[in-house]
XYZ file of C-alpha atoms in Angstrom:
605
model
C 93.638 160.505 93.457
C 93.423 159.366 97.044
C 93.092 155.749 95.948
C 96.060 156.097 93.621
C 98.153 157.577 96.434
C 97.466 154.652 98.741
C 98.202 152.161 95.970
C 101.568 153.780 95.262
C 102.362 153.858 98.968
C 101.547 150.143 99.333
C 103.756 149.235 96.387
C 106.608 151.301 97.865
C 106.189 149.562 101.202
C 106.383 146.127 99.593
C 109.496 147.074 97.639
C 111.194 148.395 100.774
C 110.219 145.220 102.644
C 111.604 142.959 99.938
C 114.827 144.998 99.728
C 115.255 144.836 103.508
C 114.521 141.101 103.429
C 117.144 140.628 100.700
C 119.743 142.712 102.523
C 119.242 140.666 105.680
C 119.555 137.305 103.867
C 122.704 135.438 104.863
C 124.542 132.325 103.722
C 125.121 130.202 106.812
C 127.354 127.127 107.084
C 127.064 124.337 109.620
C 130.235 123.626 111.598
C 131.325 121.536 114.553
C 129.667 118.193 113.809
C 126.837 116.985 116.062
C 124.561 119.650 117.493
C 121.157 121.294 117.736
C 119.808 123.537 114.980
C 119.173 126.465 117.384
C 122.724 126.463 118.754
C 124.467 129.498 117.238
C 127.878 127.944 117.938
C 127.209 125.553 115.022
C 126.625 128.288 112.476
C 129.250 130.298 110.624
C 129.131 132.846 107.811
C 131.883 130.982 105.981
C 132.582 127.330 105.239
C 134.558 125.936 108.196
C 134.749 129.462 109.654
C 134.307 130.894 113.116
C 131.322 129.967 115.225
C 128.696 132.274 116.615
C 126.687 133.413 113.621
C 122.949 133.900 113.852
C 120.468 131.012 113.881
C 118.982 130.692 110.381
C 115.735 132.438 109.489
C 113.441 131.976 106.495
C 115.655 134.447 104.601
C 118.935 132.540 105.111
C 120.465 129.880 102.886
C 122.026 127.031 104.863
C 124.861 124.764 103.722
C 126.202 121.490 105.062
C 129.492 120.905 103.259
C 132.925 119.277 103.440
C 133.830 121.348 106.522
C 130.671 120.640 108.520
C 131.462 117.174 109.927
C 134.620 115.492 111.166
C 133.621 111.899 111.948
C 130.974 109.513 110.577
C 127.295 109.787 111.469
C 127.412 113.164 113.203
C 123.883 114.489 113.629
C 122.086 117.787 113.127
C 118.976 117.813 115.333
C 116.068 120.136 114.718
C 115.089 120.632 118.343
C 112.749 123.610 117.894
C 110.868 125.249 115.028
C 113.397 125.739 112.239
C 113.392 127.722 109.010
C 115.689 128.563 106.117
C 115.633 129.662 102.512
C 117.712 127.179 100.465
C 119.046 124.042 102.165
C 122.012 122.400 100.434
C 123.970 119.324 101.585
C 126.251 119.142 98.553
C 129.765 118.073 99.497
C 128.954 116.996 103.062
C 131.330 114.248 104.214
C 131.197 111.418 106.778
C 127.558 110.382 106.090
C 125.874 112.910 108.396
C 122.347 112.678 109.835
C 119.487 115.178 109.869
C 116.881 114.390 112.522
C 114.475 116.042 114.936
C 112.992 115.678 118.373
C 109.850 116.879 120.043
C 107.974 117.150 116.750
C 109.713 120.385 115.778
C 108.816 121.341 112.157
C 111.152 122.522 109.421
C 110.137 125.250 106.960
C 112.120 125.556 103.730
C 111.409 128.776 101.808
C 113.729 128.055 98.922
C 115.129 124.931 97.275
C 116.213 121.675 98.915
C 119.226 119.589 97.902
C 119.939 116.382 99.785
C 122.748 113.932 98.997
C 122.677 110.151 98.907
C 125.523 109.882 101.452
C 123.425 111.118 104.382
C 120.532 109.967 106.575
C 117.317 111.972 106.804
C 115.007 110.901 109.625
C 112.538 113.501 110.884
C 109.821 111.398 112.500
C 106.723 113.352 113.663
C 108.235 116.621 112.426
C 106.552 117.954 109.310
C 108.554 119.549 106.535
C 106.951 122.663 105.031
C 107.910 124.023 101.655
C 106.963 127.693 101.740
C 107.881 130.886 99.945
C 106.309 133.326 97.489
C 108.486 132.929 94.393
C 108.758 130.428 91.588
C 111.649 128.293 90.394
C 112.296 126.257 93.512
C 113.631 122.706 93.213
C 113.658 119.618 95.418
C 116.418 117.010 95.116
C 115.740 114.088 97.456
C 118.755 111.973 96.420
C 117.040 108.798 97.611
C 116.159 110.099 101.079
C 112.784 109.126 102.554
C 110.467 111.637 104.198
C 109.244 109.846 107.329
C 106.904 112.725 107.944
C 104.503 114.893 105.983
C 105.783 117.075 103.161
C 103.521 120.139 102.961
C 103.639 122.618 100.079
C 102.185 125.963 101.142
C 103.334 129.130 99.403
C 101.318 131.817 97.650
C 102.840 132.226 94.204
C 105.534 129.630 94.900
C 106.405 126.755 92.591
C 108.464 123.630 93.115
C 109.867 121.093 90.666
C 111.034 117.633 91.717
C 114.518 116.916 90.367
C 114.390 113.189 91.159
C 112.093 110.604 92.720
C 110.291 111.700 95.865
C 109.775 109.039 98.558
C 107.766 109.466 101.742
C 105.504 107.375 103.938
C 103.111 110.032 105.160
C 101.305 112.936 103.470
C 102.349 114.690 100.267
C 100.065 117.692 100.735
C 99.676 120.631 98.335
C 97.908 123.522 100.076
C 99.044 126.505 98.041
C 101.338 127.120 95.094
C 102.388 124.886 92.234
C 104.129 121.490 92.240
C 105.545 119.774 89.169
C 106.663 116.177 89.467
C 108.903 116.776 86.469
C 107.897 113.225 85.373
C 109.571 111.740 88.458
C 108.048 109.024 90.647
C 106.234 110.093 93.817
C 105.823 107.577 96.651
C 103.818 108.628 99.692
C 101.301 107.338 102.193
C 98.671 109.818 101.026
C 98.561 112.484 98.327
C 96.151 115.287 99.108
C 95.302 118.715 97.747
C 91.935 119.740 99.094
C 92.514 123.194 100.603
C 90.288 124.988 98.099
C 93.027 127.606 97.508
C 94.518 128.442 94.116
C 97.105 125.781 93.354
C 98.472 123.554 90.592
C 99.629 119.937 90.464
C 101.339 118.731 87.290
C 102.120 115.003 87.321
C 103.221 114.674 83.698
C 104.058 111.020 83.035
C 104.881 110.286 86.677
C 103.939 107.196 88.632
C 102.407 108.007 92.018
C 102.500 105.186 94.572
C 100.048 105.614 97.472
C 101.315 103.170 100.071
C 99.359 103.615 103.323
C 96.680 101.074 104.280
C 93.469 102.802 103.256
C 95.528 105.491 101.544
C 93.872 108.280 99.580
C 94.647 110.339 96.500
C 92.444 113.374 97.114
C 92.266 116.240 94.624
C 88.563 116.804 95.059
C 88.156 120.480 95.971
C 87.981 123.552 93.760
C 90.866 125.888 92.970
C 93.182 123.160 91.680
C 94.636 123.014 88.190
C 95.407 119.323 87.761
C 97.357 117.527 85.054
C 97.274 113.761 85.535
C 96.086 112.614 82.128
C 99.392 110.853 81.382
C 100.259 109.637 84.871
C 99.866 106.314 86.674
C 98.474 106.078 90.199
C 99.047 102.912 92.229
C 97.344 102.044 95.510
C 99.681 99.400 96.880
C 98.329 98.507 100.316
C 95.313 96.861 101.927
C 92.172 98.537 103.120
C 89.724 100.912 101.440
C 91.955 102.983 99.176
C 90.152 105.990 97.697
C 90.644 108.232 94.685
C 88.728 111.511 95.117
C 89.093 112.989 91.676
C 86.424 115.701 91.269
C 86.006 116.367 87.524
C 89.649 115.682 86.687
C 90.977 113.347 84.005
C 93.194 110.394 84.917
C 95.177 107.916 82.869
C 95.888 104.670 84.736
C 94.751 103.955 88.300
C 95.760 100.605 89.815
C 94.757 98.855 93.028
C 97.505 96.259 93.398
C 97.015 94.692 96.846
C 95.144 91.386 97.085
C 93.475 92.488 100.345
C 92.531 95.932 99.096
C 89.266 97.577 98.172
C 88.807 100.809 96.307
C 86.533 103.588 95.250
C 86.629 106.472 92.805
C 84.585 109.533 93.653
C 84.056 112.307 91.144
C 82.543 113.153 87.806
C 85.725 112.969 85.763
C 87.104 110.134 83.660
C 89.748 107.418 83.906
C 91.421 105.738 80.978
C 92.195 102.416 82.719
C 91.402 101.005 86.144
C 93.198 97.842 87.238
C 91.852 96.154 90.359
C 93.355 93.217 92.223
C 91.568 92.958 95.508
C 89.011 91.149 97.586
C 86.909 94.143 98.553
C 84.253 96.352 97.054
C 85.023 98.712 94.191
C 82.849 101.807 93.771
C 83.152 104.551 91.177
C 81.336 107.500 89.704
C 82.209 109.131 86.411
C 83.233 107.395 83.216
C 85.863 104.672 82.873
C 87.330 103.589 79.555
C 88.612 100.226 80.753
C 88.539 98.157 83.964
C 90.984 95.271 84.298
C 90.554 92.790 87.165
C 92.439 89.556 87.808
C 91.197 88.497 91.228
C 87.970 90.002 92.539
C 85.965 92.990 91.376
C 83.080 94.052 93.565
C 81.225 96.571 91.399
C 79.041 99.223 92.993
C 78.225 101.724 90.289
C 75.652 102.782 87.724
C 78.338 104.723 85.817
C 79.465 103.697 82.323
C 82.444 101.521 81.505
C 83.646 101.114 77.929
C 85.455 97.785 78.463
C 85.495 95.366 81.386
C 88.397 92.896 81.254
C 88.204 89.951 83.653
C 91.053 87.458 83.862
C 90.465 83.714 83.960
C 89.686 82.652 87.503
C 88.506 86.085 88.623
C 85.198 86.992 90.227
C 82.997 89.944 89.340
C 80.384 90.655 91.984
C 77.808 93.345 91.224
C 76.296 94.953 94.301
C 72.539 94.575 94.649
C 70.739 97.615 93.299
C 73.366 98.584 90.692
C 73.472 98.163 86.927
C 76.743 99.005 85.209
C 76.558 100.102 81.588
C 79.261 98.464 79.467
C 80.187 98.483 75.804
C 82.311 95.319 75.984
C 83.119 92.549 78.483
C 86.234 90.494 77.828
C 85.826 87.516 80.142
C 87.466 84.443 78.676
C 87.876 81.900 81.422
C 89.064 78.364 80.983
C 87.537 75.067 82.044
C 90.081 75.020 84.882
C 89.632 78.713 85.784
C 86.183 80.031 84.884
C 85.164 83.649 85.380
C 82.487 84.054 88.040
C 79.688 86.631 87.776
C 77.548 86.973 90.876
C 75.336 89.387 92.755
C 76.067 90.458 96.298
C 73.608 89.747 99.066
C 70.424 91.786 98.825
C 66.937 91.643 97.363
C 67.447 94.248 94.639
C 68.539 93.089 91.179
C 72.026 93.790 89.845
C 73.861 93.334 86.586
C 74.886 94.933 83.315
C 73.353 96.810 80.430
C 74.896 97.199 76.998
C 74.097 98.637 73.598
C 76.494 96.117 72.010
C 76.359 92.287 71.969
C 78.295 90.743 74.859
C 80.035 87.361 74.596
C 81.850 85.615 77.462
C 83.404 82.166 77.643
C 83.743 79.641 80.477
C 81.784 81.560 83.078
C 79.633 80.735 86.099
C 76.736 83.165 86.370
C 74.534 83.658 89.407
C 71.741 86.228 89.879
C 72.990 88.642 87.212
C 70.495 90.588 85.100
C 71.483 91.526 81.554
C 69.624 94.105 79.479
C 69.913 96.091 76.285
C 71.690 93.963 73.710
C 72.259 90.187 73.719
C 74.412 88.622 76.449
C 75.800 85.178 75.512
C 77.900 82.882 77.696
C 79.456 79.849 75.994
C 80.805 76.801 77.872
C 79.184 78.303 80.922
C 76.926 77.462 83.861
C 73.643 79.001 84.890
C 73.729 78.990 88.684
C 70.235 80.449 88.933
C 68.489 83.792 89.185
C 69.793 85.142 85.876
C 67.791 87.124 83.328
C 68.656 88.276 79.824
C 71.427 85.721 79.226
C 71.852 82.993 76.637
C 73.908 80.428 78.581
C 75.307 77.500 76.603
C 76.673 74.652 78.730
C 79.988 72.940 77.878
C 80.084 69.555 76.152
C 80.661 66.505 78.315
C 84.217 65.141 78.301
C 86.165 62.296 79.866
C 88.896 63.275 82.322
C 91.538 60.915 83.741
C 93.422 61.356 86.993
C 97.226 61.296 86.565
C 100.263 61.926 88.743
C 99.357 60.181 91.990
C 98.704 62.176 95.157
C 97.059 65.558 94.761
C 94.101 67.871 95.294
C 90.957 67.567 93.209
C 91.150 71.179 92.000
C 94.707 70.902 90.665
C 94.421 70.804 86.881
C 97.891 69.237 86.664
C 96.295 65.965 87.829
C 93.672 65.833 85.089
C 94.303 64.584 81.568
C 92.144 64.092 78.498
C 93.623 60.595 78.033
C 94.497 57.710 80.349
C 98.100 58.258 81.508
C 98.383 61.389 79.363
C 99.730 64.840 80.157
C 98.148 66.805 82.978
C 96.819 70.324 82.684
C 93.350 69.537 81.376
C 90.128 70.843 82.889
C 89.049 70.562 86.482
C 85.884 68.422 86.260
C 82.504 70.062 86.064
C 79.038 68.510 86.434
C 79.053 67.266 82.827
C 82.465 65.547 82.911
C 83.070 61.845 83.556
C 86.099 61.154 85.751
C 88.237 58.004 85.784
C 90.820 56.675 88.214
C 92.470 53.774 86.397
C 95.653 51.712 85.977
C 97.594 54.798 84.830
C 96.525 57.096 87.660
C 98.813 55.890 90.464
C 102.388 54.598 90.539
C 102.443 54.043 94.308
C 100.447 54.738 97.425
C 98.440 57.859 96.610
C 95.676 60.057 98.025
C 93.153 62.185 96.165
C 91.830 64.979 98.368
C 88.458 66.655 97.822
C 89.787 70.012 99.044
C 87.058 72.226 97.584
C 83.392 71.762 96.737
C 83.736 69.417 93.765
C 81.562 67.945 91.054
C 81.514 65.480 88.195
C 79.073 63.405 86.164
C 80.080 59.748 86.438
C 82.926 58.704 88.769
C 84.598 55.365 88.031
C 87.552 53.764 89.861
C 87.613 50.533 87.825
C 91.157 49.319 87.192
C 92.906 51.601 89.684
C 95.976 49.967 91.260
C 98.214 50.467 94.326
C 95.264 50.850 96.728
C 94.599 54.581 96.313
C 92.746 56.663 98.925
C 89.863 59.072 98.443
C 90.091 61.732 101.141
C 88.851 65.231 101.963
C 86.116 67.039 103.872
C 84.533 69.310 101.247
C 81.247 68.453 99.552
C 81.280 66.135 96.531
C 78.487 66.425 93.961
C 77.972 63.518 91.538
C 75.524 64.100 88.673
C 75.674 60.549 87.314
C 76.778 57.141 88.599
C 79.416 56.149 91.145
C 81.664 53.070 90.905
C 84.160 52.392 93.692
C 86.436 49.325 93.961
C 87.361 47.083 96.853
C 91.094 47.740 96.348
C 90.872 51.326 97.546
C 90.414 53.227 100.807
C 87.495 55.595 101.251
C 88.341 58.071 104.002
C 86.324 60.859 102.408
C 84.285 62.478 105.188
C 82.576 65.322 103.345
C 78.928 65.352 102.368
C 78.059 63.345 99.263
C 75.327 64.626 96.968
C 73.839 62.643 94.077
C 72.303 65.345 91.888
C 71.415 63.722 88.587
C 68.317 64.818 86.683
C 68.234 61.690 84.506
C 67.264 58.060 85.032
C 69.506 55.002 85.017
C 72.121 56.016 87.595
C 73.930 53.257 89.502
C 75.875 53.210 92.761
C 78.544 50.580 93.425
C 80.132 50.953 96.878
C 82.348 47.820 96.658
C 82.242 47.398 100.412
C 83.303 50.980 101.131
C 81.332 52.927 103.727
C 80.597 56.651 103.994
C 81.021 58.637 107.192
C 78.898 61.706 106.487
C 75.522 62.642 105.040
C 74.505 61.165 101.690
C 71.843 63.107 99.775
C 69.810 62.038 96.761
C 68.605 65.246 95.154
C 67.619 65.297 91.500
C 64.289 66.021 89.845
C 63.011 62.974 87.897
C 66.264 61.103 88.591
C 66.628 57.584 89.925
C 69.526 55.724 91.493
C 69.854 51.933 91.820
C 72.186 50.298 94.336
C 74.435 47.611 92.848
C 75.623 46.377 96.238
C 75.320 47.211 99.933
C 75.257 50.861 100.984
C 76.725 51.597 104.419
C 76.792 54.938 106.246
C 78.623 54.951 109.579
C 79.023 57.319 112.494
C 76.714 59.924 113.988
C 76.815 61.973 110.766
C 75.955 59.027 108.515
C 72.425 60.120 107.674
C 70.579 59.288 104.463
C 68.490 62.040 102.860
C 66.024 61.632 100.007
C 65.431 65.224 98.864
C 64.276 64.708 95.279
C 63.984 61.750 92.890
C 63.834 57.991 93.427
C 66.105 55.573 95.283
C 65.926 51.877 94.414
C 67.760 49.691 96.952
C 67.589 46.716 94.541
C 67.250 44.189 97.419
C 70.656 45.285 98.774
C 71.488 45.739 102.448
C 71.441 49.371 103.594
C 72.778 50.750 106.900
C 72.717 54.334 108.174
C 72.315 56.405 111.343
C 68.933 57.881 110.441
C 66.748 58.554 107.402
C 65.001 61.797 106.425
C 62.749 62.950 103.613
C 60.524 66.024 103.568
C 59.208 68.832 101.386
C 57.038 68.782 98.270
C 59.437 67.401 95.651
C 58.356 64.205 93.919
C 60.336 61.386 95.476
C 60.092 57.668 96.014
C 61.839 54.925 97.988
C 61.688 51.343 96.669
C 63.101 48.883 99.207
C 62.323 45.493 97.604
C 63.492 42.740 99.953
C 66.274 44.880 101.433
C 67.203 44.801 105.082
C 67.527 48.351 106.437
C 69.479 48.837 109.661
C 69.080 52.169 111.484
C 71.542 52.772 114.302
C 70.489 56.192 115.607
C 68.065 59.101 115.380
C 68.030 62.717 114.312
C 68.045 65.672 116.693
C 64.327 65.280 117.314
C 64.709 61.607 118.209
C 63.386 60.183 114.927
C 65.218 57.269 113.347
C 62.962 57.521 110.292
C 61.548 60.934 109.365
C 59.073 60.973 106.476
C 57.268 64.269 106.045
C 55.763 66.528 103.413
C 53.923 65.528 100.262
C 54.587 63.710 96.990
C 56.531 60.937 98.743
C 55.884 57.277 97.977
C 57.505 54.240 99.576
C 57.375 50.542 98.750
C 58.642 48.562 101.713
C 56.111 45.738 101.793
C 58.729 42.994 101.517
C 61.615 44.770 103.287
C 62.910 44.510 106.847
C 63.730 47.582 108.938
C 65.791 47.090 112.084
C 66.287 49.926 114.607
C 69.208 49.222 116.921
C 69.228 52.574 118.754
């Protein structure tokens, strides 16, 4: 009976408190234009009435209406801690301002109604939505919260009546928030207090806009509904979704300089990643879509991995991602790249279903489980478990005059034909002919480039070969006298077959020239000249036949254990310098043979 008595007394006390609170609640109207919130002369109990009412408390509804302002841009300043029940700006004239100073916070214990014809600018002053009852609404009317919006009310609930826009925190500590299917834009969305609370996103889109912004709903006590929503991380940096065991629909990382991670044991229907950083996730993902760079760091399962043409998928060393399907259909101009990050541990994919990709470049990726097949693709080394089928050789013709090597618009399948063909790979023969140039033109090797045979026969209008990136030729080279060679990148001859020829046509090279191909041989058809301090000749692998031609370079080097040979015939070799150790001719290692018995070597250094 004693316990019952105290319970009844407590209930009576609460009822008396609520009744007293209700009786003391007042409707207060702002008057007199510009002023401070805590100035009683700006508050009246009637619209446009007499001044001198009380300063609003958490129990009072405040109104800013047609009688509050008399000239444009008058300002209400929250200059100390402020509170109210409902806040309503309906009918306010003259485009008034609501601002703050000194970081003074505003606590709203009821509903909020802004209007579009006002300015809301409370920098460094948080807005708290409090209260203990349900049914509260928030109408932003296009206003932006330049400060944190914090929802903290035991038993309170809020519904958004239109889009909510802020650039700081949208933080749910206590109570229930419903987006009402409206868009939420904020720097960060967090709800990690551990208290009993509810967040219902419906079909809303949530835009997290801060660099390194987070969407954090990771702690217990939260009832979360986001299974039909879309979450966008729109800025750079390491943007993080902390999702606990919750279910998500679409989560997108949209910034090209962004990275992302998903932490939690829940599931995501679709992840879309456009970034240059690492992507880490735990839990299950139905589909990942990437169109730039996907750095995978996860052993968790993915149903489908979709990689756009030209994208890169880098698997972090030590991780194997289980997939059911990989849709990676590159093109000859934009292959998909699979690679492992730096590190000694293996990395790759496992699958219980056959995997087929097209036009890919694959480097140090392990595949296990079912069959992994890559058609029209390149094995860049270190791969296991793949069937990699190389593309067929094709002839490509330069068209359209001046341009960069890696611009597909300058490559055609026919002489003088339409551009838009493939960018050459190591199997493709490239031609610069009578239909390539209509006037003075320059081809620039702007990226590391490759081809099989390169032939300039028939080219007109004295074209120029330029650029500083490496050029790899897997077959023969034929230049012409009616051209300019200002290419100053490194030139690598990388054939693995015999019968390759080099015709310089009087054109010199100003950087290193390497011969590097197992079992390959190259025969000079005319003089070979390397000029300048960087004009060194390297024999790394294979056989060079000078064919009695004159050869000039700064210094010569061969070393290592690859099988290689130098056949000089009656050639005259002129060496104008020395390497960093002072050697004009450096022959080291094993498996190197040289026939120079009838040649002449002249050192001018």
